[in-house]
Amino acid sequence: MWITYEDKLADQIRRHYGLQHVNPIDMHIISASENVSVIPLIDCVGDGASGMFRADGPNPVIEINPQKSNAHQRFTFAHELGHYFLGHGNAARDTQAQLMARDPKEMSANRFAAALLMPAEDVQNAVYAGMSLSQMAALFGVSEEAMGYRLQNLGL
C-alpha cells in the first residue's frame, strides 16, 4: 500500500482532532477549530467551479459550490482544507479545466482530500471486511468515482 506525504498529514490531523476511525469525517470540526470559514461559492454558474480557498484575509475562507452533489461538496471541502494545511496560499477557483491541467498543488490537495476522507487503514479494513465499492463510498461519504480512485491509488 502506497502512503504519501498527504496521507501522513491527513492522519496527523485526524489524530489531533480525535477523528481517527470516524467515518464519514465531519470536516466542520477541523475548520471551526482552525478558524477557517466555510461559505457558499457565489457566481459559479459560468465556470462550474467546485470551490476555492482564500488565505489573504484575517481568517482563511473556503468557498464551496452548493449546486454540486453532497459527495462532491465533501471532496471539495477536503481539497480546500488541503490547500490550507499544505500551505499553498490562495487557490484559484477549482474548475474542470484547471484540474485537468494537473497543477502540482491541485494534485497534492486532491491526494490530501482522499486521505482525509478515506484513510488508508480504514479503506484497507473495509476491503478486508468484503465491503462493495458502493458500501465503502457510503461509509466514507464520497462518490463511487472517488472511492474507486482511492482504491486504485492504494493498490487495493
PDB file of C-alpha atoms in Angstrom:
ATOM      1  CA  MET A   1       0.000   0.000   0.000  1.00  0.00           C
ATOM      2  CA  TRP A   2       1.488   3.328  -1.126  1.00  0.00           C
ATOM      3  CA  ILE A   3       1.427   6.050   1.585  1.00  0.00           C
ATOM      4  CA  THR A   4       2.115   9.659   0.573  1.00  0.00           C
ATOM      5  CA  TYR A   5       3.109  12.765   2.499  1.00  0.00           C
ATOM      6  CA  GLU A   6      -0.521  13.860   2.187  1.00  0.00           C
ATOM      7  CA  ASP A   7      -1.660  10.562   3.778  1.00  0.00           C
ATOM      8  CA  LYS A   8       0.653  11.166   6.724  1.00  0.00           C
ATOM      9  CA  LEU A   9      -0.505  14.773   7.141  1.00  0.00           C
ATOM     10  CA  ALA A  10      -4.200  13.839   6.941  1.00  0.00           C
ATOM     11  CA  ASP A  11      -3.650  11.065   9.502  1.00  0.00           C
ATOM     12  CA  GLN A  12      -1.864  13.514  11.814  1.00  0.00           C
ATOM     13  CA  ILE A  13      -4.775  15.966  11.539  1.00  0.00           C
ATOM     14  CA  ARG A  14      -7.381  13.258  12.178  1.00  0.00           C
ATOM     15  CA  ARG A  15      -5.449  12.170  15.280  1.00  0.00           C
ATOM     16  CA  HIS A  16      -5.012  15.744  16.510  1.00  0.00           C
ATOM     17  CA  TYR A  17      -8.775  16.293  16.387  1.00  0.00           C
ATOM     18  CA  GLY A  18      -9.689  12.834  17.717  1.00  0.00           C
ATOM     19  CA  LEU A  19     -11.210  11.801  14.396  1.00  0.00           C
ATOM     20  CA  GLN A  20      -9.240   8.650  13.631  1.00  0.00           C
ATOM     21  CA  HIS A  21     -11.544   5.837  12.511  1.00  0.00           C
ATOM     22  CA  VAL A  22     -14.533   8.248  12.452  1.00  0.00           C
ATOM     23  CA  ASN A  23     -16.303   7.847   9.117  1.00  0.00           C
ATOM     24  CA  PRO A  24     -17.633   9.835   7.489  1.00  0.00           C
ATOM     25  CA  ILE A  25     -15.448  12.559   8.943  1.00  0.00           C
ATOM     26  CA  ASP A  26     -17.032  15.862   9.986  1.00  0.00           C
ATOM     27  CA  MET A  27     -14.675  18.432   8.496  1.00  0.00           C
ATOM     28  CA  HIS A  28     -16.534  21.285  10.196  1.00  0.00           C
ATOM     29  CA  ILE A  29     -14.838  20.222  13.442  1.00  0.00           C
ATOM     30  CA  ILE A  30     -11.475  20.857  11.824  1.00  0.00           C
ATOM     31  CA  SER A  31     -12.387  24.080  10.008  1.00  0.00           C
ATOM     32  CA  ALA A  32     -14.023  25.594  13.101  1.00  0.00           C
ATOM     33  CA  SER A  33     -11.029  24.730  15.284  1.00  0.00           C
ATOM     34  CA  GLU A  34      -8.686  26.259  12.705  1.00  0.00           C
ATOM     35  CA  ASN A  35     -10.866  29.395  12.303  1.00  0.00           C
ATOM     36  CA  VAL A  36     -11.392  28.610   8.624  1.00  0.00           C
ATOM     37  CA  SER A  37     -14.757  29.934   7.441  1.00  0.00           C
ATOM     38  CA  VAL A  38     -16.795  27.799   5.043  1.00  0.00           C
ATOM     39  CA  ILE A  39     -19.269  29.665   2.826  1.00  0.00           C
ATOM     40  CA  PRO A  40     -21.162  29.043  -0.416  1.00  0.00           C
ATOM     41  CA  LEU A  41     -19.302  29.849  -3.620  1.00  0.00           C
ATOM     42  CA  ILE A  42     -21.273  32.533  -5.415  1.00  0.00           C
ATOM     43  CA  ASP A  43     -21.242  33.248  -9.134  1.00  0.00           C
ATOM     44  CA  CYS A  44     -20.211  29.704 -10.057  1.00  0.00           C
ATOM     45  CA  VAL A  45     -22.692  29.127 -12.870  1.00  0.00           C
ATOM     46  CA  GLY A  46     -20.417  30.279 -15.687  1.00  0.00           C
ATOM     47  CA  ASP A  47     -17.319  28.249 -14.953  1.00  0.00           C
ATOM     48  CA  GLY A  48     -18.847  25.392 -12.940  1.00  0.00           C
ATOM     49  CA  ALA A  49     -16.199  25.820 -10.253  1.00  0.00           C
ATOM     50  CA  SER A  50     -16.351  23.425  -7.314  1.00  0.00           C
ATOM     51  CA  GLY A  51     -14.723  25.701  -4.782  1.00  0.00           C
ATOM     52  CA  MET A  52     -11.808  27.900  -3.859  1.00  0.00           C
ATOM     53  CA  PHE A  53      -9.550  28.775  -0.946  1.00  0.00           C
ATOM     54  CA  ARG A  54      -8.640  32.294   0.149  1.00  0.00           C
ATOM     55  CA  ALA A  55      -5.906  32.902   2.705  1.00  0.00           C
ATOM     56  CA  ASP A  56      -5.493  36.641   2.181  1.00  0.00           C
ATOM     57  CA  GLY A  57      -7.848  37.989   4.869  1.00  0.00           C
ATOM     58  CA  PRO A  58      -7.774  37.881   8.659  1.00  0.00           C
ATOM     59  CA  ASN A  59      -9.175  34.327   8.594  1.00  0.00           C
ATOM     60  CA  PRO A  60      -8.911  31.766   5.792  1.00  0.00           C
ATOM     61  CA  VAL A  61     -12.078  31.125   3.782  1.00  0.00           C
ATOM     62  CA  ILE A  62     -13.224  28.043   1.902  1.00  0.00           C
ATOM     63  CA  GLU A  63     -15.956  28.556  -0.685  1.00  0.00           C
ATOM     64  CA  ILE A  64     -17.936  25.545  -1.899  1.00  0.00           C
ATOM     65  CA  ASN A  65     -20.374  25.344  -4.816  1.00  0.00           C
ATOM     66  CA  PRO A  66     -23.758  24.461  -3.232  1.00  0.00           C
ATOM     67  CA  GLN A  67     -25.092  23.242  -6.599  1.00  0.00           C
ATOM     68  CA  LYS A  68     -22.829  20.180  -6.622  1.00  0.00           C
ATOM     69  CA  SER A  69     -23.787  16.838  -5.045  1.00  0.00           C
ATOM     70  CA  ASN A  70     -23.161  16.290  -1.339  1.00  0.00           C
ATOM     71  CA  ALA A  71     -20.312  13.874  -2.091  1.00  0.00           C
ATOM     72  CA  HIS A  72     -18.758  16.392  -4.493  1.00  0.00           C
ATOM     73  CA  GLN A  73     -19.067  19.174  -1.909  1.00  0.00           C
ATOM     74  CA  ARG A  74     -17.405  16.985   0.729  1.00  0.00           C
ATOM     75  CA  PHE A  75     -14.459  16.246  -1.557  1.00  0.00           C
ATOM     76  CA  THR A  76     -14.166  19.935  -2.427  1.00  0.00           C
ATOM     77  CA  PHE A  77     -14.228  20.848   1.281  1.00  0.00           C
ATOM     78  CA  ALA A  78     -11.420  18.361   1.988  1.00  0.00           C
ATOM     79  CA  HIS A  79      -9.492  19.553  -1.095  1.00  0.00           C
ATOM     80  CA  GLU A  80      -9.663  23.176   0.056  1.00  0.00           C
ATOM     81  CA  LEU A  81      -8.607  22.138   3.577  1.00  0.00           C
ATOM     82  CA  GLY A  82      -5.658  20.544   1.809  1.00  0.00           C
ATOM     83  CA  HIS A  83      -4.640  23.903   0.374  1.00  0.00           C
ATOM     84  CA  TYR A  84      -4.841  25.316   3.906  1.00  0.00           C
ATOM     85  CA  PHE A  85      -2.824  22.593   5.668  1.00  0.00           C
ATOM     86  CA  LEU A  86      -0.313  22.236   2.840  1.00  0.00           C
ATOM     87  CA  GLY A  87       0.391  25.980   2.945  1.00  0.00           C
ATOM     88  CA  HIS A  88      -0.484  26.620  -0.684  1.00  0.00           C
ATOM     89  CA  GLY A  89      -1.836  30.104  -0.035  1.00  0.00           C
ATOM     90  CA  ASN A  90      -4.694  31.342  -2.191  1.00  0.00           C
ATOM     91  CA  ALA A  91      -6.002  28.668  -4.538  1.00  0.00           C
ATOM     92  CA  ALA A  92      -7.840  29.667  -7.691  1.00  0.00           C
ATOM     93  CA  ARG A  93     -11.355  28.511  -8.419  1.00  0.00           C
ATOM     94  CA  ASP A  94     -11.366  24.771  -8.953  1.00  0.00           C
ATOM     95  CA  THR A  95     -12.799  24.384 -12.420  1.00  0.00           C
ATOM     96  CA  GLN A  96     -12.668  21.234 -14.532  1.00  0.00           C
ATOM     97  CA  ALA A  97     -10.169  22.886 -16.890  1.00  0.00           C
ATOM     98  CA  GLN A  98      -7.892  23.818 -14.009  1.00  0.00           C
ATOM     99  CA  LEU A  99      -7.949  20.315 -12.534  1.00  0.00           C
ATOM    100  CA  MET A 100      -7.245  18.801 -15.953  1.00  0.00           C
ATOM    101  CA  ALA A 101      -4.064  20.924 -16.161  1.00  0.00           C
ATOM    102  CA  ARG A 102      -2.597  18.682 -13.417  1.00  0.00           C
ATOM    103  CA  ASP A 103      -1.081  21.524 -11.406  1.00  0.00           C
ATOM    104  CA  PRO A 104       1.152  20.007  -8.668  1.00  0.00           C
ATOM    105  CA  LYS A 105      -0.595  21.954  -5.882  1.00  0.00           C
ATOM    106  CA  GLU A 106      -4.005  20.794  -7.103  1.00  0.00           C
ATOM    107  CA  MET A 107      -2.847  17.190  -7.322  1.00  0.00           C
ATOM    108  CA  SER A 108      -1.409  17.436  -3.803  1.00  0.00           C
ATOM    109  CA  ALA A 109      -4.683  18.909  -2.485  1.00  0.00           C
ATOM    110  CA  ASN A 110      -6.558  16.029  -4.165  1.00  0.00           C
ATOM    111  CA  ARG A 111      -4.275  13.453  -2.501  1.00  0.00           C
ATOM    112  CA  PHE A 112      -4.830  15.179   0.858  1.00  0.00           C
ATOM    113  CA  ALA A 113      -8.614  15.201   0.346  1.00  0.00           C
ATOM    114  CA  ALA A 114      -8.641  11.493  -0.498  1.00  0.00           C
ATOM    115  CA  ALA A 115      -6.512  10.697   2.550  1.00  0.00           C
ATOM    116  CA  LEU A 116      -8.605  12.840   4.894  1.00  0.00           C
ATOM    117  CA  LEU A 117     -11.914  11.408   3.688  1.00  0.00           C
ATOM    118  CA  MET A 118     -10.748   7.834   3.086  1.00  0.00           C
ATOM    119  CA  PRO A 119      -7.861   6.962   5.445  1.00  0.00           C
ATOM    120  CA  ALA A 120      -5.695   4.180   4.056  1.00  0.00           C
ATOM    121  CA  GLU A 121      -6.043   1.931   7.111  1.00  0.00           C
ATOM    122  CA  ASP A 122      -9.832   2.322   7.204  1.00  0.00           C
ATOM    123  CA  VAL A 123     -10.113   1.649   3.470  1.00  0.00           C
ATOM    124  CA  GLN A 124      -7.955  -1.434   3.824  1.00  0.00           C
ATOM    125  CA  ASN A 125     -10.144  -2.680   6.687  1.00  0.00           C
ATOM    126  CA  ALA A 126     -13.280  -2.102   4.598  1.00  0.00           C
ATOM    127  CA  VAL A 127     -11.784  -4.100   1.718  1.00  0.00           C
ATOM    128  CA  TYR A 128     -10.813  -6.948   4.037  1.00  0.00           C
ATOM    129  CA  ALA A 129     -14.333  -6.899   5.504  1.00  0.00           C
ATOM    130  CA  GLY A 130     -15.649  -7.575   1.988  1.00  0.00           C
ATOM    131  CA  MET A 131     -17.476  -4.276   1.519  1.00  0.00           C
ATOM    132  CA  SER A 132     -18.544  -3.359  -2.012  1.00  0.00           C
ATOM    133  CA  LEU A 133     -17.480  -0.136  -3.735  1.00  0.00           C
ATOM    134  CA  SER A 134     -20.885   1.437  -3.102  1.00  0.00           C
ATOM    135  CA  GLN A 135     -20.844   0.391   0.568  1.00  0.00           C
ATOM    136  CA  MET A 136     -17.399   1.931   1.018  1.00  0.00           C
ATOM    137  CA  ALA A 137     -18.437   5.133  -0.780  1.00  0.00           C
ATOM    138  CA  ALA A 138     -21.398   5.432   1.600  1.00  0.00           C
ATOM    139  CA  LEU A 139     -19.229   4.691   4.645  1.00  0.00           C
ATOM    140  CA  PHE A 140     -16.763   7.458   3.782  1.00  0.00           C
ATOM    141  CA  GLY A 141     -19.336   9.902   2.373  1.00  0.00           C
ATOM    142  CA  VAL A 142     -17.734  10.108  -1.063  1.00  0.00           C
ATOM    143  CA  SER A 143     -18.746   9.327  -4.626  1.00  0.00           C
ATOM    144  CA  GLU A 144     -18.160   5.875  -6.060  1.00  0.00           C
ATOM    145  CA  GLU A 145     -15.763   7.510  -8.526  1.00  0.00           C
ATOM    146  CA  ALA A 146     -13.642   8.989  -5.701  1.00  0.00           C
ATOM    147  CA  MET A 147     -13.747   5.674  -3.848  1.00  0.00           C
ATOM    148  CA  GLY A 148     -12.593   3.829  -6.962  1.00  0.00           C
ATOM    149  CA  TYR A 149      -9.654   6.194  -7.438  1.00  0.00           C
ATOM    150  CA  ARG A 150      -8.663   5.802  -3.789  1.00  0.00           C
ATOM    151  CA  LEU A 151      -8.733   2.014  -4.022  1.00  0.00           C
ATOM    152  CA  GLN A 152      -6.648   2.157  -7.194  1.00  0.00           C
ATOM    153  CA  ASN A 153      -4.134   4.618  -5.711  1.00  0.00           C
ATOM    154  CA  LEU A 154      -3.748   2.458  -2.606  1.00  0.00           C
ATOM    155  CA  GLY A 155      -3.192  -0.645  -4.747  1.00  0.00           C
ATOM    156  CA  LEU A 156      -6.295  -2.292  -3.360  1.00  0.00           C
TER     157      LEU A 156
END
